[in-house]
Amino acid sequence: MFKGAEIFETHYNDYCLKISQCDFEEAAKILKVELKGNGVSIPFINHNYQVSGKGIQDESGSRPDYGLCVILAKYLLLCPNRIHEDLRWASFKDFKKDASFVNGNFFSSDTEMAVLKHFSGNIQGLIRAGKKLGGSHLDIGVSYDVSMKIDVLPRISLLVLFNDRDNQFDAQCMVLFQRHSEFYLDPESLAMIGAGLARHLIRAEKEAQ
């Protein structure tokens, strides 16, 4: 096992130890997730994951990739002591908590630019991919070629706004969060779920071809 894998395994085991000490009943009420077995079942986009002190598993019983394990672990461990609900839409850089320059660059490159690069000139592909992930059109009072809300985690939804290129303007993409998202996850994890959504959209569009 290479050194990086050993470090990931150490962090993973540390997350599991901390998860084993969670109040699952209280977290289930606040996060709006389901108690299951000795932990909770957490939906991420269109799949469910079992999270407990014994580990993190997908529906087939396999461990998901390390990045998703981090997101799911932190989502449970950072559960606030009360429900926060502010459904206004905000950009990643608008959060009050420190969204560092590095996280901001990562969010831009691996979320908005990734969607932009893959779906420029393919509006229908983006719409089909979004619907496959459970997304739905959301009218925000401003005209976009695509305005789609996608539930990523319970209490955390993202809004994909996309205008395709035309004779005058290049294609544009913005991905927004509900403002209360910063109470449920740290900036690094929020950047990671944006990148995860972009990858899921691209994969869903490719699978539909």
Short mmCIF file of C-alpha atoms in Angstrom, two decimals:
data_model
loop_
_atom_site.label_atom_id
_atom_site.label_comp_id
_atom_site.label_asym_id
_atom_site.label_seq_id
_atom_site.Cartn_x
_atom_site.Cartn_y
_atom_site.Cartn_z
CA MET A 1 0.00 0.00 0.00
CA PHE A 2 1.47 3.36 -0.99
CA LYS A 3 1.92 6.03 1.67
CA GLY A 4 -1.01 8.18 0.48
CA ALA A 5 -3.36 5.21 0.80
CA GLU A 6 -2.12 4.58 4.33
CA ILE A 7 -2.85 8.20 5.25
CA PHE A 8 -6.36 7.97 3.76
CA GLU A 9 -6.98 4.78 5.73
CA THR A 10 -5.83 6.43 8.95
CA HIS A 11 -8.15 9.39 8.38
CA TYR A 12 -11.02 7.08 7.44
CA ASN A 13 -10.62 5.07 10.65
CA ASP A 14 -10.45 8.30 12.65
CA TYR A 15 -13.73 9.46 11.08
CA CYS A 16 -15.35 6.13 11.93
CA LEU A 17 -14.24 6.41 15.55
CA LYS A 18 -15.73 9.88 15.84
CA ILE A 19 -18.94 8.76 14.08
CA SER A 20 -19.35 5.94 16.62
CA GLN A 21 -19.74 8.62 19.30
CA CYS A 22 -22.54 10.51 17.47
CA ASP A 23 -26.08 10.90 18.77
CA PHE A 24 -27.68 9.34 15.70
CA GLU A 25 -31.27 10.01 16.79
CA GLU A 26 -30.65 13.72 17.25
CA ALA A 27 -28.66 13.97 14.01
CA ALA A 28 -31.43 12.18 12.10
CA LYS A 29 -33.97 14.78 13.27
CA ILE A 30 -31.83 17.78 12.42
CA LEU A 31 -30.39 16.51 9.12
CA LYS A 32 -33.65 14.85 8.01
CA VAL A 33 -31.99 11.48 7.40
CA GLU A 34 -33.18 7.98 8.24
CA LEU A 35 -32.00 5.92 11.20
CA LYS A 36 -30.82 2.56 9.93
CA GLY A 37 -29.17 -0.26 11.83
CA ASN A 38 -26.46 1.12 14.08
CA GLY A 39 -26.19 4.39 12.17
CA VAL A 40 -28.00 6.46 9.56
CA SER A 41 -28.77 6.22 5.86
CA ILE A 42 -27.70 9.38 4.00
CA PRO A 43 -28.75 10.04 0.38
CA PHE A 44 -26.11 11.76 -1.76
CA ILE A 45 -27.57 12.87 -5.10
CA ASN A 46 -29.33 9.69 -6.29
CA HIS A 47 -27.72 7.00 -4.09
CA ASN A 48 -28.05 6.03 -0.44
CA TYR A 49 -25.12 5.38 1.90
CA GLN A 50 -25.03 3.68 5.28
CA VAL A 51 -22.90 5.66 7.74
CA SER A 52 -21.99 4.29 11.18
CA GLY A 53 -19.02 3.76 13.44
CA LYS A 54 -18.39 0.50 11.59
CA GLY A 55 -17.82 2.27 8.30
CA ILE A 56 -19.37 3.95 5.27
CA GLN A 57 -20.98 1.77 2.61
CA ASP A 58 -22.95 2.21 -0.58
CA GLU A 59 -26.06 0.19 -1.46
CA SER A 60 -23.93 -2.78 -2.58
CA GLY A 61 -21.96 -2.85 0.67
CA SER A 62 -18.80 -1.35 -0.83
CA ARG A 63 -16.89 1.61 0.53
CA PRO A 64 -17.28 4.70 -1.73
CA ASP A 65 -14.28 6.74 -2.83
CA TYR A 66 -12.39 8.60 -0.14
CA GLY A 67 -13.69 12.05 -1.12
CA LEU A 68 -17.31 10.98 -0.71
CA CYS A 69 -16.46 9.27 2.59
CA VAL A 70 -15.11 12.61 3.83
CA ILE A 71 -18.25 14.46 2.74
CA LEU A 72 -20.61 11.97 4.40
CA ALA A 73 -18.53 11.78 7.58
CA LYS A 74 -18.30 15.54 7.96
CA TYR A 75 -21.99 15.97 7.15
CA LEU A 76 -22.79 13.82 10.15
CA LEU A 77 -20.02 15.06 12.46
CA LEU A 78 -20.71 18.75 11.77
CA CYS A 79 -24.44 18.39 12.38
CA PRO A 80 -25.57 21.66 14.05
CA ASN A 81 -27.49 21.65 17.31
CA ARG A 82 -30.58 23.05 15.62
CA ILE A 83 -32.16 23.26 12.18
CA HIS A 84 -31.02 26.18 10.02
CA GLU A 85 -33.19 27.15 7.06
CA ASP A 86 -32.42 30.03 4.71
CA LEU A 87 -33.55 29.11 1.21
CA ARG A 88 -32.02 32.15 -0.51
CA TRP A 89 -29.43 31.25 -3.13
CA ALA A 90 -25.80 32.21 -2.62
CA SER A 91 -22.56 31.73 -4.50
CA PHE A 92 -19.72 29.80 -2.89
CA LYS A 93 -17.75 32.99 -2.24
CA ASP A 94 -20.72 34.61 -0.46
CA PHE A 95 -20.58 32.37 2.58
CA LYS A 96 -19.72 34.13 5.84
CA LYS A 97 -17.39 31.35 6.90
CA ASP A 98 -13.91 31.48 5.41
CA ALA A 99 -14.09 29.96 1.92
CA SER A 100 -10.37 30.13 1.25
CA PHE A 101 -8.80 31.22 -2.02
CA VAL A 102 -7.75 27.62 -2.69
CA ASN A 103 -11.26 26.26 -2.08
CA GLY A 104 -12.73 29.02 -4.26
CA ASN A 105 -10.42 28.18 -7.13
CA PHE A 106 -11.20 24.48 -6.77
CA PHE A 107 -14.94 25.14 -6.79
CA SER A 108 -14.65 27.31 -9.90
CA SER A 109 -12.46 24.89 -11.85
CA ASP A 110 -13.97 21.56 -10.79
CA THR A 111 -17.62 22.61 -10.64
CA GLU A 112 -18.64 25.59 -12.76
CA MET A 113 -15.88 25.34 -15.38
CA ALA A 114 -16.24 21.55 -15.57
CA VAL A 115 -19.98 21.86 -16.33
CA LEU A 116 -19.32 24.72 -18.73
CA LYS A 117 -16.64 22.85 -20.67
CA HIS A 118 -18.64 19.64 -21.04
CA PHE A 119 -22.10 21.05 -21.77
CA SER A 120 -21.35 24.11 -23.89
CA GLY A 121 -23.38 23.56 -27.06
CA ASN A 122 -25.32 20.71 -25.43
CA ILE A 123 -28.18 22.24 -23.46
CA GLN A 124 -30.45 19.22 -23.91
CA GLY A 125 -27.72 16.94 -22.63
CA LEU A 126 -27.45 19.02 -19.46
CA ILE A 127 -31.22 18.98 -18.97
CA ARG A 128 -31.38 15.19 -19.45
CA ALA A 129 -28.46 14.62 -17.09
CA GLY A 130 -29.98 16.87 -14.44
CA LYS A 131 -33.35 15.11 -14.63
CA LYS A 132 -31.61 11.75 -14.33
CA LEU A 133 -30.16 12.98 -11.03
CA GLY A 134 -33.60 14.04 -9.81
CA GLY A 135 -33.23 17.70 -10.77
CA SER A 136 -36.17 19.93 -11.57
CA HIS A 137 -36.63 23.31 -13.25
CA LEU A 138 -36.76 26.25 -10.84
CA ASP A 139 -38.06 29.64 -11.92
CA ILE A 140 -35.97 32.29 -10.14
CA GLY A 141 -37.39 35.22 -12.10
CA VAL A 142 -34.31 35.57 -14.32
CA SER A 143 -34.05 34.01 -17.76
CA TYR A 144 -31.51 31.18 -18.15
CA ASP A 145 -31.35 28.40 -20.71
CA VAL A 146 -31.14 26.01 -17.76
CA SER A 147 -32.24 26.76 -14.18
CA MET A 148 -32.23 23.44 -12.36
CA LYS A 149 -32.39 22.61 -8.66
CA ILE A 150 -30.73 19.35 -7.63
CA ASP A 151 -30.87 17.88 -4.13
CA VAL A 152 -27.36 16.77 -3.19
CA LEU A 153 -27.80 16.02 0.52
CA PRO A 154 -30.80 16.41 2.82
CA ARG A 155 -31.10 20.15 3.54
CA ILE A 156 -28.47 20.96 0.89
CA SER A 157 -29.60 21.62 -2.67
CA LEU A 158 -27.65 23.23 -5.51
CA LEU A 159 -28.95 25.41 -8.31
CA VAL A 160 -27.33 25.05 -11.73
CA LEU A 161 -27.73 28.16 -13.90
CA PHE A 162 -26.50 27.83 -17.48
CA ASN A 163 -26.63 30.00 -20.57
CA ASP A 164 -25.30 28.47 -23.78
CA ARG A 165 -23.01 30.33 -26.15
CA ASP A 166 -24.50 32.38 -28.97
CA ASN A 167 -23.27 34.84 -31.60
CA GLN A 168 -22.61 37.53 -28.98
CA PHE A 169 -21.71 35.79 -25.72
CA ASP A 170 -19.74 32.81 -24.53
CA ALA A 171 -21.48 30.12 -22.50
CA GLN A 172 -21.88 30.90 -18.78
CA CYS A 173 -22.41 28.67 -15.77
CA MET A 174 -23.09 29.41 -12.11
CA VAL A 175 -23.74 26.87 -9.38
CA LEU A 176 -25.40 28.28 -6.26
CA PHE A 177 -26.05 26.93 -2.77
CA GLN A 178 -28.90 27.53 -0.38
CA ARG A 179 -27.53 30.07 2.06
CA HIS A 180 -27.99 27.80 5.07
CA SER A 181 -25.61 25.20 3.58
CA GLU A 182 -22.66 26.71 5.45
CA PHE A 183 -24.23 25.63 8.75
CA TYR A 184 -24.20 21.99 7.68
CA LEU A 185 -20.79 21.62 6.01
CA ASP A 186 -17.41 23.33 6.02
CA PRO A 187 -16.27 25.26 2.89
CA GLU A 188 -13.92 22.50 1.74
CA SER A 189 -16.72 19.92 1.82
CA LEU A 190 -19.13 22.29 0.06
CA ALA A 191 -16.57 22.74 -2.71
CA MET A 192 -16.25 18.95 -2.91
CA ILE A 193 -20.00 18.39 -3.26
CA GLY A 194 -20.08 20.94 -6.09
CA ALA A 195 -17.32 19.01 -7.87
CA GLY A 196 -19.16 15.77 -7.14
CA LEU A 197 -22.33 17.13 -8.73
CA ALA A 198 -20.40 18.17 -11.84
CA ARG A 199 -18.92 14.66 -12.17
CA HIS A 200 -22.35 13.07 -11.73
CA LEU A 201 -23.87 15.33 -14.39
CA ILE A 202 -21.11 14.53 -16.88
CA ARG A 203 -21.33 10.80 -16.14
CA ALA A 204 -25.13 10.81 -16.47
CA GLU A 205 -24.92 12.56 -19.84
CA LYS A 206 -22.31 10.11 -21.14
CA GLU A 207 -24.33 7.11 -19.98
CA ALA A 208 -27.37 8.43 -21.86
CA GLN A 209 -25.49 8.52 -25.18
#
